[in-house]
Short mmCIF file of C-alpha atoms in Angstrom, two decimals:
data_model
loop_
_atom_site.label_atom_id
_atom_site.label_comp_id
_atom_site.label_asym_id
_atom_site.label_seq_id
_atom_site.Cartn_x
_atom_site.Cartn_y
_atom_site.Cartn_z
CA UNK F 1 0.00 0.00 0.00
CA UNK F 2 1.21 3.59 0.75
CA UNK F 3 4.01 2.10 2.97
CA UNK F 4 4.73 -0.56 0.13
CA UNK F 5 8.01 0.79 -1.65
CA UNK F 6 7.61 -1.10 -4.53
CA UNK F 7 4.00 -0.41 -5.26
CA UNK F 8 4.57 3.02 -6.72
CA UNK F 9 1.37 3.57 -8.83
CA UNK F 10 -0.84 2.74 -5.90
CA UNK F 11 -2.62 6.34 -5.59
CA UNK F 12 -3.17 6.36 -9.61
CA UNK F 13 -4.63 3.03 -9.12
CA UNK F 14 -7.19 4.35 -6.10
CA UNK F 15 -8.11 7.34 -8.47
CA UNK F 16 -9.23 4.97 -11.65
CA UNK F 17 -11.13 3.05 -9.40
CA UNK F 18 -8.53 -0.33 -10.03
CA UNK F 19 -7.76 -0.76 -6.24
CA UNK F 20 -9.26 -4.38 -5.22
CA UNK F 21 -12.26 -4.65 -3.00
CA UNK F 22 -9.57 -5.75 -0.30
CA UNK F 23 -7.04 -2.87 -0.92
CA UNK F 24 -9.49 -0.43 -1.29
CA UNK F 25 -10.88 -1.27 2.44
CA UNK F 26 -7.49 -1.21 4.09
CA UNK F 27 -6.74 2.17 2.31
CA UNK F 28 -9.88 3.73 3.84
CA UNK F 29 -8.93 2.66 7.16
CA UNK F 30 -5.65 4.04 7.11
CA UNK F 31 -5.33 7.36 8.73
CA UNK F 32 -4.04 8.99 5.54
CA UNK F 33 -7.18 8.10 3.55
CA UNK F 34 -8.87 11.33 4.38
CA UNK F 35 -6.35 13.92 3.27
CA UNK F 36 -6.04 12.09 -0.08
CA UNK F 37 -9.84 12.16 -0.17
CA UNK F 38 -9.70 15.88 0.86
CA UNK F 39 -7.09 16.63 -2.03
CA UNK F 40 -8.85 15.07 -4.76
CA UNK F 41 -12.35 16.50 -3.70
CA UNK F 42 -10.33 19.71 -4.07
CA UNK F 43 -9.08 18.74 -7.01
CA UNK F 44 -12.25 18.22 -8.87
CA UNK F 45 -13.67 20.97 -7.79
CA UNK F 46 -10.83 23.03 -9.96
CA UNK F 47 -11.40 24.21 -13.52
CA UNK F 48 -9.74 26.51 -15.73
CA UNK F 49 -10.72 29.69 -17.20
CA UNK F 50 -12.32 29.28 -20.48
CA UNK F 51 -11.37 29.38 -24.05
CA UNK F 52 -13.30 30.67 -26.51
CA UNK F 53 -12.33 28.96 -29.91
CA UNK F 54 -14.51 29.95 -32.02
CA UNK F 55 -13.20 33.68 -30.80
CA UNK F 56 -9.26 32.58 -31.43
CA UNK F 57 -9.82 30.77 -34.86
CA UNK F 58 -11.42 33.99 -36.24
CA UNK F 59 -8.12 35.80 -34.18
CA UNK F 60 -5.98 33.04 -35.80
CA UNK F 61 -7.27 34.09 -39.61
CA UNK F 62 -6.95 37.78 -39.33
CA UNK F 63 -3.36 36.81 -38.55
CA UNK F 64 -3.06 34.08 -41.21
CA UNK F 65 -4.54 36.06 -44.30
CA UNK F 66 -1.83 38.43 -44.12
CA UNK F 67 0.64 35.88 -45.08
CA UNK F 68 0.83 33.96 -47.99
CA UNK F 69 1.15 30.25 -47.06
CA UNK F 70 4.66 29.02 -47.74
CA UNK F 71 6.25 32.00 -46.86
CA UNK F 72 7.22 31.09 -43.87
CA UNK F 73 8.26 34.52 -41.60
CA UNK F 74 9.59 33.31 -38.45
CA UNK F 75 8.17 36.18 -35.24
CA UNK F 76 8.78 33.99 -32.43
CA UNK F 77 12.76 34.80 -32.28
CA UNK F 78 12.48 37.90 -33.25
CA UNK F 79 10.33 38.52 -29.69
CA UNK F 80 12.68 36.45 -27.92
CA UNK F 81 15.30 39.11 -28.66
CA UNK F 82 14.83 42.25 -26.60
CA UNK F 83 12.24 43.90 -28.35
CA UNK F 84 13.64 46.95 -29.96
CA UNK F 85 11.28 49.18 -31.88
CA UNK F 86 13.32 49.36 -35.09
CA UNK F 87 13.17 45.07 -35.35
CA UNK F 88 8.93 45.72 -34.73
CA UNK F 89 9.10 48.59 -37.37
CA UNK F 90 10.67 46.34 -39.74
CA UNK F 91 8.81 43.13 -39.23
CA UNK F 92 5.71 45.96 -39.56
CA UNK F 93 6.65 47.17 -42.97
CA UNK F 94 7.55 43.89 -44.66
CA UNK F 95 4.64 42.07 -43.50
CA UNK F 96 1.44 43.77 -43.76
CA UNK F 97 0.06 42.45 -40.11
CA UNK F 98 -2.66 43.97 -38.97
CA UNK F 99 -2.46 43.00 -35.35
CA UNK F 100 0.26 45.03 -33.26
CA UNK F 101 0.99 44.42 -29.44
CA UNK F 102 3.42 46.41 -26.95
CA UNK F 103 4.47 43.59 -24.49
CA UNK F 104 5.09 44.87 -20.76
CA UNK F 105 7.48 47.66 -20.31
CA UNK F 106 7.04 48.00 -24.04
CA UNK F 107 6.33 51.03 -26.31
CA UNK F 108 6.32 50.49 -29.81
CA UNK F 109 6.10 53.48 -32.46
CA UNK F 110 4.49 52.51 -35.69
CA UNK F 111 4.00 54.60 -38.55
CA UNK F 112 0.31 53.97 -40.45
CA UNK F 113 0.15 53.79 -44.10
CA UNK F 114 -0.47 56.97 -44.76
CA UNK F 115 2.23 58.32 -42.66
CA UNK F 116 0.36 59.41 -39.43
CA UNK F 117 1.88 58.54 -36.12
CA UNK F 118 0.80 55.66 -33.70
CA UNK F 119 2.63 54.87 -30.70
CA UNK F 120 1.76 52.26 -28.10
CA UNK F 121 2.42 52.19 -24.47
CA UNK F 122 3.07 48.81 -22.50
CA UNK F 123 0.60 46.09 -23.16
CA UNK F 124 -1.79 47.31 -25.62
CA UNK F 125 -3.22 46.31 -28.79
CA UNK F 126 -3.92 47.75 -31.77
CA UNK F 127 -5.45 46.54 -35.46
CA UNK F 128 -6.01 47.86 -38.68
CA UNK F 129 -6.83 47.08 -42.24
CA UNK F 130 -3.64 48.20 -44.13
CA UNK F 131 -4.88 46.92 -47.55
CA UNK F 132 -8.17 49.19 -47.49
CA UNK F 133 -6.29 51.75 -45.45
CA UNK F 134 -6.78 54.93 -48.22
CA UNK F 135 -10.66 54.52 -48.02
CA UNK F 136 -10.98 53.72 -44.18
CA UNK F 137 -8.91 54.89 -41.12
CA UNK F 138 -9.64 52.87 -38.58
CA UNK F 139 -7.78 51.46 -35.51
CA UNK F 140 -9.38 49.46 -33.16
CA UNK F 141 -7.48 49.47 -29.91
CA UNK F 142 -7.24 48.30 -26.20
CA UNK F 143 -5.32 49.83 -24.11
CA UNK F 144 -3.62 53.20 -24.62
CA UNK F 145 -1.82 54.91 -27.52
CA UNK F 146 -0.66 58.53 -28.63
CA UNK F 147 -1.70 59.61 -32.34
CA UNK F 148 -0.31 61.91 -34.74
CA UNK F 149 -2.96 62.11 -37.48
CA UNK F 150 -1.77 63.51 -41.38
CA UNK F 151 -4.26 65.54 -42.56
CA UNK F 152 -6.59 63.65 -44.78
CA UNK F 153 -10.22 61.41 -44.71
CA UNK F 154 -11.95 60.85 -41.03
CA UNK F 155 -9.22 58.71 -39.23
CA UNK F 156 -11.12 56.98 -36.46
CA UNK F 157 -9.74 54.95 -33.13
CA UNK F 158 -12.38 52.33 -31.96
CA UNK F 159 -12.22 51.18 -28.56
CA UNK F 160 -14.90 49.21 -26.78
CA UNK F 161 -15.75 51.76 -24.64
CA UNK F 162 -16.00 54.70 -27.27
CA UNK F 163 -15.28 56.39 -30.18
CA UNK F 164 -12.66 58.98 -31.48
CA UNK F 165 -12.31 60.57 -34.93
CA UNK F 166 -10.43 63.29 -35.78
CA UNK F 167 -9.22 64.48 -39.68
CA UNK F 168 -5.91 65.74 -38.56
CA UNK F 169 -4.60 65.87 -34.92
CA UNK F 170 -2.54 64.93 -32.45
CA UNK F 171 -4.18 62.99 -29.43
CA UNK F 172 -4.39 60.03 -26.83
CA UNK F 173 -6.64 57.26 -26.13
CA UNK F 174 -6.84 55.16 -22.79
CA UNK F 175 -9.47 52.49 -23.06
CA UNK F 176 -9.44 49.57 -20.42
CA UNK F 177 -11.52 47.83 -18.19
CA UNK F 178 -14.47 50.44 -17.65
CA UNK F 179 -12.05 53.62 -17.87
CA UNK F 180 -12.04 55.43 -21.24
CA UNK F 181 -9.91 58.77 -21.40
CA UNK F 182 -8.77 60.72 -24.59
CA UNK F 183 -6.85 63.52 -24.20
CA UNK F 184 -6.11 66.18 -27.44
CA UNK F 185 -2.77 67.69 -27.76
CA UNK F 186 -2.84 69.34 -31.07
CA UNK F 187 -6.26 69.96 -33.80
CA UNK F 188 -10.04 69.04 -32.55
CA UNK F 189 -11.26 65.72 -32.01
CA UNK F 190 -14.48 64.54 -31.60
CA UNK F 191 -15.68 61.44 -29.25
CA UNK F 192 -18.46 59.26 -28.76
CA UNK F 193 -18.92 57.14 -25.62
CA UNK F 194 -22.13 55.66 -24.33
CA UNK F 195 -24.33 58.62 -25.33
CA UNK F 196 -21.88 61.15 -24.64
CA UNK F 197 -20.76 63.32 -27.85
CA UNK F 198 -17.24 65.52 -26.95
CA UNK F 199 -15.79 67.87 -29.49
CA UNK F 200 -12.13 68.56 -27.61
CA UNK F 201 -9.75 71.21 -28.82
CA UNK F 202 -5.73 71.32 -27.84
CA UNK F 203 -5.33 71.25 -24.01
CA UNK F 204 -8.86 69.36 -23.33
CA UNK F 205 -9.01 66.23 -21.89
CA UNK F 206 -12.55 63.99 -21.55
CA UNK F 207 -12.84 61.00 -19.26
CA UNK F 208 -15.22 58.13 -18.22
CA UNK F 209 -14.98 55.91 -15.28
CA UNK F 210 -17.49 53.66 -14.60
CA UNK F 211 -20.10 56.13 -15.60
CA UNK F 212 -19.01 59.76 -14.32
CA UNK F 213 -18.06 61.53 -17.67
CA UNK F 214 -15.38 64.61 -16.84
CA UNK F 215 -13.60 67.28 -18.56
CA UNK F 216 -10.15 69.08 -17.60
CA UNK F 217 -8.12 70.88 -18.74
CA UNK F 218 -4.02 70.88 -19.31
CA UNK F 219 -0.68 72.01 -20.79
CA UNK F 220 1.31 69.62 -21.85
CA UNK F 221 2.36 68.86 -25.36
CA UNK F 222 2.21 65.30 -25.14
CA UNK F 223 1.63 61.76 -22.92
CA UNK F 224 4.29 62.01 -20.35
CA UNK F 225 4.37 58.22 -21.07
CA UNK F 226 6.02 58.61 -24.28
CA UNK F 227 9.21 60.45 -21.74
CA UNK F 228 8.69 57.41 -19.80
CA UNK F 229 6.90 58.60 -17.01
CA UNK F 230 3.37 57.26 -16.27
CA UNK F 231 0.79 60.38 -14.62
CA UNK F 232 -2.15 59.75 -13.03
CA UNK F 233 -5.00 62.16 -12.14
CA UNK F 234 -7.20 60.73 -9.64
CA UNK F 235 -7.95 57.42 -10.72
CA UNK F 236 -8.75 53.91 -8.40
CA UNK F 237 -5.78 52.73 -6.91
CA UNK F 238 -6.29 49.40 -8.95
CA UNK F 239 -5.53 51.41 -12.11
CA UNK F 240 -1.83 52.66 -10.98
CA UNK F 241 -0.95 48.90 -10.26
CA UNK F 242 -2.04 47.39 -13.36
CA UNK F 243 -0.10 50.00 -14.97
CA UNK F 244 2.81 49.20 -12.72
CA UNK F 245 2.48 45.46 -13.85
CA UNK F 246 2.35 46.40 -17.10
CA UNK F 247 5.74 48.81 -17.35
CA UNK F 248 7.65 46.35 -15.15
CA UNK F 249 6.04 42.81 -15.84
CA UNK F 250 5.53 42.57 -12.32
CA UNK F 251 2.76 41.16 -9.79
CA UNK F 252 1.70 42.78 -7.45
CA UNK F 253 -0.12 40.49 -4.38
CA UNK F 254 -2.63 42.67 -2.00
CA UNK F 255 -4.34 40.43 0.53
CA UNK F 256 -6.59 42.24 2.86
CA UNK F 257 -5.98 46.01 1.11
CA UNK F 258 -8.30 48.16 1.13
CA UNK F 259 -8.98 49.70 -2.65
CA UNK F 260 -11.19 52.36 -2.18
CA UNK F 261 -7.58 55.00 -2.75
CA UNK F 262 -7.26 57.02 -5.62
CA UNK F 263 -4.34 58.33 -6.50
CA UNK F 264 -3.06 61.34 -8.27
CA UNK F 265 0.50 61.78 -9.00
CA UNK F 266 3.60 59.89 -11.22
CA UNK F 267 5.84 57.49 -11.32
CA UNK F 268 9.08 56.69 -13.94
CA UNK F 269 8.99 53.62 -16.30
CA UNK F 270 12.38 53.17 -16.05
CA UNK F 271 13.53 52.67 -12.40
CA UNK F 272 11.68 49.99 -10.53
CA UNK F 273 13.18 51.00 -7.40
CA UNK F 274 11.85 54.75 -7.56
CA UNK F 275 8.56 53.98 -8.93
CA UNK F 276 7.76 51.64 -6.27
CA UNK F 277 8.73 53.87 -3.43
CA UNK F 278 7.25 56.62 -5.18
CA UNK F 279 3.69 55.20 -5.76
CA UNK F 280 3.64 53.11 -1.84
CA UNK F 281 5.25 55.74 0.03
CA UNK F 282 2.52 58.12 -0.90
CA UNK F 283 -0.11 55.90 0.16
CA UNK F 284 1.85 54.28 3.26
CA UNK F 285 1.74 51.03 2.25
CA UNK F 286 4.84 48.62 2.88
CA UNK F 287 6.14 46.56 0.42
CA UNK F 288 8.63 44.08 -0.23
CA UNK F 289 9.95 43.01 -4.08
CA UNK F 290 10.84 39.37 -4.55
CA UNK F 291 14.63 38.15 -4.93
CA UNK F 292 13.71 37.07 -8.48
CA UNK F 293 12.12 40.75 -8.94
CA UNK F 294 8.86 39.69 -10.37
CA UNK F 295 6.21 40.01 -7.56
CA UNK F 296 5.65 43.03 -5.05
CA UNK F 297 3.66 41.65 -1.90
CA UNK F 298 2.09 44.78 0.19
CA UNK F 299 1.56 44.80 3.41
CA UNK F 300 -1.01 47.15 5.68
CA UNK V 1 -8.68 16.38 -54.97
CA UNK V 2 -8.89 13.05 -53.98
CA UNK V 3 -7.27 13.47 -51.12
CA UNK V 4 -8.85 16.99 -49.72
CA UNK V 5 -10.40 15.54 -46.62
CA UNK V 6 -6.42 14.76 -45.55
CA UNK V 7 -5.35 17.90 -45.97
CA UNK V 8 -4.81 20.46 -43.67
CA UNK V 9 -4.62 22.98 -46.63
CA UNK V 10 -8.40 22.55 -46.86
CA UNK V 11 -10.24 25.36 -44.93
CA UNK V 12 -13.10 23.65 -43.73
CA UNK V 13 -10.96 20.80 -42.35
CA UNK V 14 -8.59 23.37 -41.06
CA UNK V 15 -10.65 24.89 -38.92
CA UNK V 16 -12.26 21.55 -37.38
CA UNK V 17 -9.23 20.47 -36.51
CA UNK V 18 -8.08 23.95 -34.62
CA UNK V 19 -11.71 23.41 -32.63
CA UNK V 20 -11.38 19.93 -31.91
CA UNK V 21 -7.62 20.37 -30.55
CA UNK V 22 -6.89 24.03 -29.90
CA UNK V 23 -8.30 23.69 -26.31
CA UNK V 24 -6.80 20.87 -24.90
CA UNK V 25 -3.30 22.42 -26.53
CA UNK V 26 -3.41 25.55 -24.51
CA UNK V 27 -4.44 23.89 -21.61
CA UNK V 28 -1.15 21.42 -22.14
CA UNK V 29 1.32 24.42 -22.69
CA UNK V 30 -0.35 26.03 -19.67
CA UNK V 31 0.24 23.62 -17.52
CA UNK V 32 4.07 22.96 -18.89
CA UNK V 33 5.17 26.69 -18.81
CA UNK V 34 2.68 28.27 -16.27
CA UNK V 35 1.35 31.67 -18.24
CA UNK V 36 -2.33 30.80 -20.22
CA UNK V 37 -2.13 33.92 -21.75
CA UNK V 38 1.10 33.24 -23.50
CA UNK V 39 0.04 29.69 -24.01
CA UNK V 40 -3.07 30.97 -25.99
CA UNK V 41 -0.47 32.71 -27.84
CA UNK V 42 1.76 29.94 -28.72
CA UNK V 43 -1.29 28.07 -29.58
CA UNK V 44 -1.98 31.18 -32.37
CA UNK V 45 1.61 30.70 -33.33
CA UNK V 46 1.91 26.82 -33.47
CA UNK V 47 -1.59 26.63 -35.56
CA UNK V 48 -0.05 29.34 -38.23
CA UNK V 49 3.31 27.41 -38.35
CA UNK V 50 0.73 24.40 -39.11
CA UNK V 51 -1.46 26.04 -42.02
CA UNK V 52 1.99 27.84 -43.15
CA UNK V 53 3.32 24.08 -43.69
CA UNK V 54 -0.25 22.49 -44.60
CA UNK V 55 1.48 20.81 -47.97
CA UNK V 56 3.79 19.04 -45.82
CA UNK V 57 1.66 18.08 -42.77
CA UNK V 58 -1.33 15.61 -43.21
CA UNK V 59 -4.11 15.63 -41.13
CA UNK V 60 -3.22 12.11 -39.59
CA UNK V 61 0.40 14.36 -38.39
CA UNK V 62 -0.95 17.24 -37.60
CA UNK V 63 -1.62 16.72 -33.57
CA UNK V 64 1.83 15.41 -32.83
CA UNK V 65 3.16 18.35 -35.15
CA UNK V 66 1.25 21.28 -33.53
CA UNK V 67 1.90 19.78 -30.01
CA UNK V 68 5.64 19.49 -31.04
CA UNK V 69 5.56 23.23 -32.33
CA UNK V 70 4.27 24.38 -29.40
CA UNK V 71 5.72 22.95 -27.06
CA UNK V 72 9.21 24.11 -29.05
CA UNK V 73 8.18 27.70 -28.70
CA UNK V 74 7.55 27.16 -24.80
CA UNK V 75 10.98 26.18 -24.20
CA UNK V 76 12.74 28.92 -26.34
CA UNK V 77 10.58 31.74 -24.46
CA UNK V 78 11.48 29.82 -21.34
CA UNK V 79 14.98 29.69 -21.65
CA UNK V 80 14.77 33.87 -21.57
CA UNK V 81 12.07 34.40 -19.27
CA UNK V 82 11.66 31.71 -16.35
CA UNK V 83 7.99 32.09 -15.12
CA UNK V 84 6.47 30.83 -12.03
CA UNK V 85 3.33 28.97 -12.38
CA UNK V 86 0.19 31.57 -12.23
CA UNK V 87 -3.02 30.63 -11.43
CA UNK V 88 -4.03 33.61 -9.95
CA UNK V 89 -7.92 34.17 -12.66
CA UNK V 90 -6.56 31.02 -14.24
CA UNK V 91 -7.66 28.20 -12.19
CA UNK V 92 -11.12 28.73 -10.41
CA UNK V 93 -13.69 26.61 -9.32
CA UNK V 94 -15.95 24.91 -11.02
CA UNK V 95 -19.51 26.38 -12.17
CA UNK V 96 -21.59 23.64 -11.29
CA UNK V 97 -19.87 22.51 -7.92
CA UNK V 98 -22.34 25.57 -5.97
CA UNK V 99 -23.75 24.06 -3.27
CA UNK V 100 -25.38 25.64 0.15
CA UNK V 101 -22.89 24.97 3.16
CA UNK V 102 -22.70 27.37 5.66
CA UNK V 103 -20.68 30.04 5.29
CA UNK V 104 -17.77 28.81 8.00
CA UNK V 105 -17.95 26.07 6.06
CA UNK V 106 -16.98 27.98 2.97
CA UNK V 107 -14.31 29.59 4.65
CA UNK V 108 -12.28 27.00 6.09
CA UNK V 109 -12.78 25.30 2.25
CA UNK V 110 -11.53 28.79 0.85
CA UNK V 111 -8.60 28.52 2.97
CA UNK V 112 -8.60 24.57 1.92
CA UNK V 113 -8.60 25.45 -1.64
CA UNK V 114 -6.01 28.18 -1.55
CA UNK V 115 -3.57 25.82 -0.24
CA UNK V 116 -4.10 23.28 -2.80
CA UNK V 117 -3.63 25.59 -5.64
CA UNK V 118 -0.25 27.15 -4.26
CA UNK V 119 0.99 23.37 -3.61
CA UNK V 120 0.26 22.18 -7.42
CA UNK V 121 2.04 25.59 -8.75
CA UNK V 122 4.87 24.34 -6.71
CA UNK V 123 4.88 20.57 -8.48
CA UNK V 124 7.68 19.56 -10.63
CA UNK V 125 6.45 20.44 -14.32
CA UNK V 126 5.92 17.22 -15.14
CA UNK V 127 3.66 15.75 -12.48
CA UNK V 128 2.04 19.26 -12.70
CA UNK V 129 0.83 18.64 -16.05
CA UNK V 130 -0.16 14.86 -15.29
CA UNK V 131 -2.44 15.84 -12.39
CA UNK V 132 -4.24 18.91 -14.28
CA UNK V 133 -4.72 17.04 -17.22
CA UNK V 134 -6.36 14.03 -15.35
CA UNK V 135 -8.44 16.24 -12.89
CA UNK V 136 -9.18 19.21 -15.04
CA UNK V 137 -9.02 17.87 -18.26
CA UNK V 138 -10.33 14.39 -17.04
CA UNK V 139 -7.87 13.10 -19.54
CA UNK V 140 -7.24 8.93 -19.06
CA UNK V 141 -3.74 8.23 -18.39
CA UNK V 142 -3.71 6.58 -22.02
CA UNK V 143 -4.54 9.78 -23.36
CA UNK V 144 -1.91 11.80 -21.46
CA UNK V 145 0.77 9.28 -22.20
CA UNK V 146 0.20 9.52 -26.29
CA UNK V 147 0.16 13.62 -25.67
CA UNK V 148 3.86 13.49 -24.44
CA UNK V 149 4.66 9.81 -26.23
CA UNK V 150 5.74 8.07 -23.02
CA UNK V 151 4.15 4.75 -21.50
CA UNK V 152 1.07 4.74 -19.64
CA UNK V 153 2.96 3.14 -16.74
CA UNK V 154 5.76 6.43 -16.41
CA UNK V 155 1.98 8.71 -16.26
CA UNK V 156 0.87 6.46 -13.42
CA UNK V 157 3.76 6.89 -11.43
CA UNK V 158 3.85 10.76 -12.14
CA UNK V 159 0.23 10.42 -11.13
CA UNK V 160 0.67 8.32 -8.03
CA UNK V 161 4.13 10.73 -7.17
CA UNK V 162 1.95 14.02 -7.50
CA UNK V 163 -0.07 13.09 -4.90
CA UNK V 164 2.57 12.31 -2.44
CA UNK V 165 4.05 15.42 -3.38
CA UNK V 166 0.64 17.28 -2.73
CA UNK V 167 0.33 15.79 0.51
CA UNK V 168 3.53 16.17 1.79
CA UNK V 169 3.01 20.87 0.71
CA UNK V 170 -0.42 20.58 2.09
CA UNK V 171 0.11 18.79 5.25
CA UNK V 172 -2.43 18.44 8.73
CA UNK V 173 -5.64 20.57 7.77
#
């Protein structure tokens, strides 16, 4: 039995049912029995988040149509390498993808077809029709991305929380989760989101969280993400440490912490260190970063 | 052509095969490497390498070819990134297990349940991907053994070492 050295397939045997009447008796007398019991009760009661494959085959042919079969162009090592925005670029202009992500701590700049200006900060997404580019503008995104629009037809940025089309501007979109924010550096743009209609000029920024629409006002010329510093104007706490996960592919553990913060302020994309004191100092929350540097636990 | 219904070239059989196999795939990779979101993507990648290569790879090759693929890619991203096993809005509990205990109950189970998770993130890959493919995927050991193309014996024993290996992280609740 469990004892028995040699019999080292006994608990695979017990879970197919293949123990003998005899075995199967002495097994559930021995004191072990019920944590086994208690582990594969557990066990069964696990599943895994689920797949939608009907969603990733239609994901799968946007992504296959764009390359001839047979001509075989080999991404994976080129992501293994550190990702450098001149390899993206030129993976983007010989091979007319449609589908463009910033990994974490990412920012990629791409340049449309029609020479306007996208760039992408950490862990976004954004797609676009490149072959019927001249009649239709669009970009559908997630996440959050600075535009510099060329003068030309209505150039539009689809997000799931709201629209944004401009003819020739310079402007951001933040779209995630239930927060949708544009904010217009240059030009006029015009949004839509849930029954809201926005025309913003340079300096105006619109927002929608949850469901409280706001305007502000502000000076700057552009993101300060694209100088590598992420701002914040009050926003939930949860917001500031996704984005933290997101700049430093971190994970950030918070047991027992209460959420209801928000948080106005900054923090730099390129010193760990710094940004972490910066963000938990302000809010008085300890933390401690793992030896391997991935995960951030916080204590109260 | 005669032989269309072999071919992986062939949309319609294409696509049949990605729904029939993607699943179970990304589930495989997940448990392997420990990220599902970058297992969905190597799926992506591993079923493009496939329809890239359809003239070469019959329908009869294609599972052991998209596994191999995939599992390929795993490694090489491993190699530069090591990742701990997340399960953190990956593994959750199952839909139809709802049932009315009371709520201490539910509490100590929580507790229970926490526990069991962090011990199988902290299994050796292999009997990791044994015991999640038996329990979640209710895969037979025969099944699991032609995924990976070892005997159904070595599975059993991966099996049958798992659970020691659970027992022994859990310990006296």
């Amino acid at each position: 039995m469990l004892d028995d050295k040699k019999d080292d397939i006994f608990l695979s045997r017990w879970i197919n049912g293949e123990l003998s009447e005899k075995e199967l008796r002495e097994f559930q007398a021995h004191p072990e029995y019920e944590h086994y019991a208690k582990i594969m009760a557990g066990a069964d009661a696990l599943d895994l988040k689920d797949y939608d494959g009907e969603k990733e085959l239609i994901k799968l042919k946007s992504k296959r149509n764009d390359k001839k079969p047979g001509s075989v162009i080999k991404l994976w090592p080129y992501f293994a390498a550190a990702a450098s925005i001149a390899i993206i670029l030129g993976i983007f202009l010989f091979n007319p993808n449609q589908s463009i992500t910033a990994d974490y701590g990412e920012k990629l700049a791409v340049t449309l077809p029609d020479g306007s200006e996208m760039i992408l900060n950490a862990k976004s997404n954004a797609i676009f029709d490149k072959g019927n580019w001249e009649k239709n503008r669009l970009v559908t995104l997630e996440g959050e991305a600075f535009f510099k629009v060329k003068k030309g037809s209505k150039f539009t940025v689809a997000t799931k929380n709201g629209e944004v089309s401009v003819l020739g501007t310079q402007f951001s979109v933040h779209s995630q989760n239930s927060l949708f924010e544009v904010n217009c550096f240059e030009g006029k743009v015009s949004v839509v989101n849930k029954g809201h209609n926005e025309i913003l000029t340079a300096g105006k920024a619109y927002r929608n969280l949850g469901n409280t629409p706001e305007n502000w006002t502000f000076n700057t010329l552009e993101p300060s993400w694209l100088s590598n510093t992420s701002s914040f104007r009050s926003i939930p706490i949860h917001y500031v440490f996704k984005e933290l996960e997101e700049q430093y592919n971190i994970q950030i553990e918070q047991e027992n912490l209460d959420l209801g913060y928000k948080y106005t302020g900054t923090f730099p994309n390129d010193n760990i260190d710094v940004a972490l004191k910066t963000v938990f100092s302000t809010l008085g929350i300890d933390y401690s970063l793992s030896q391997d540097g991935k995960t951030v636990v916080l204590e109260k | 052509m005669s032989d269309n219904k072999n071919s992986t070239c062939n949309e319609k059989v294409f696509d049949n095969f990605f729904k029939s196999h993607s699943k179970l795939l990304r589930n495989y990779i997940y448990y392997k490497f420990g990220d599902l979101d970058q297992a969905e993507d190597i799926v992506q990648d591993a079923f493009i390498k496939l329809w890239n290569n359809c003239s070469k790879v019959d329908l009869d090759k294609a599972k052991s070819y998209i596994y191999t693929v995939a599992t390929n890619l795993g490694i090489s991203i491993a190699r530069h990134q090591k990742v701990k096993f997340k399960y953190k809005d990956y593994i959750i509990q199952r839909k139809t297990d709802v049932n009315n205990e009371s709520p201490e109950f539910i509490a100590l189970e929580k507790e229970y349940m926490q526990k069991l998770k962090n011990a199988i993130a902290e299994l050796p890959e292999r009997q990791r991907e044994v015991f999640l493919l038996s329990r979640i995927d209710k895969k037979t050991y025969r099944e699991i053994a032609e995924l990976s193309n070892v005997s159904v014996k070595a599975i059993e024993k991966l099996m049958h070492k798992a659970l020691l290996t659970l027992r022994k992280k859990i310990g006296n609740i």
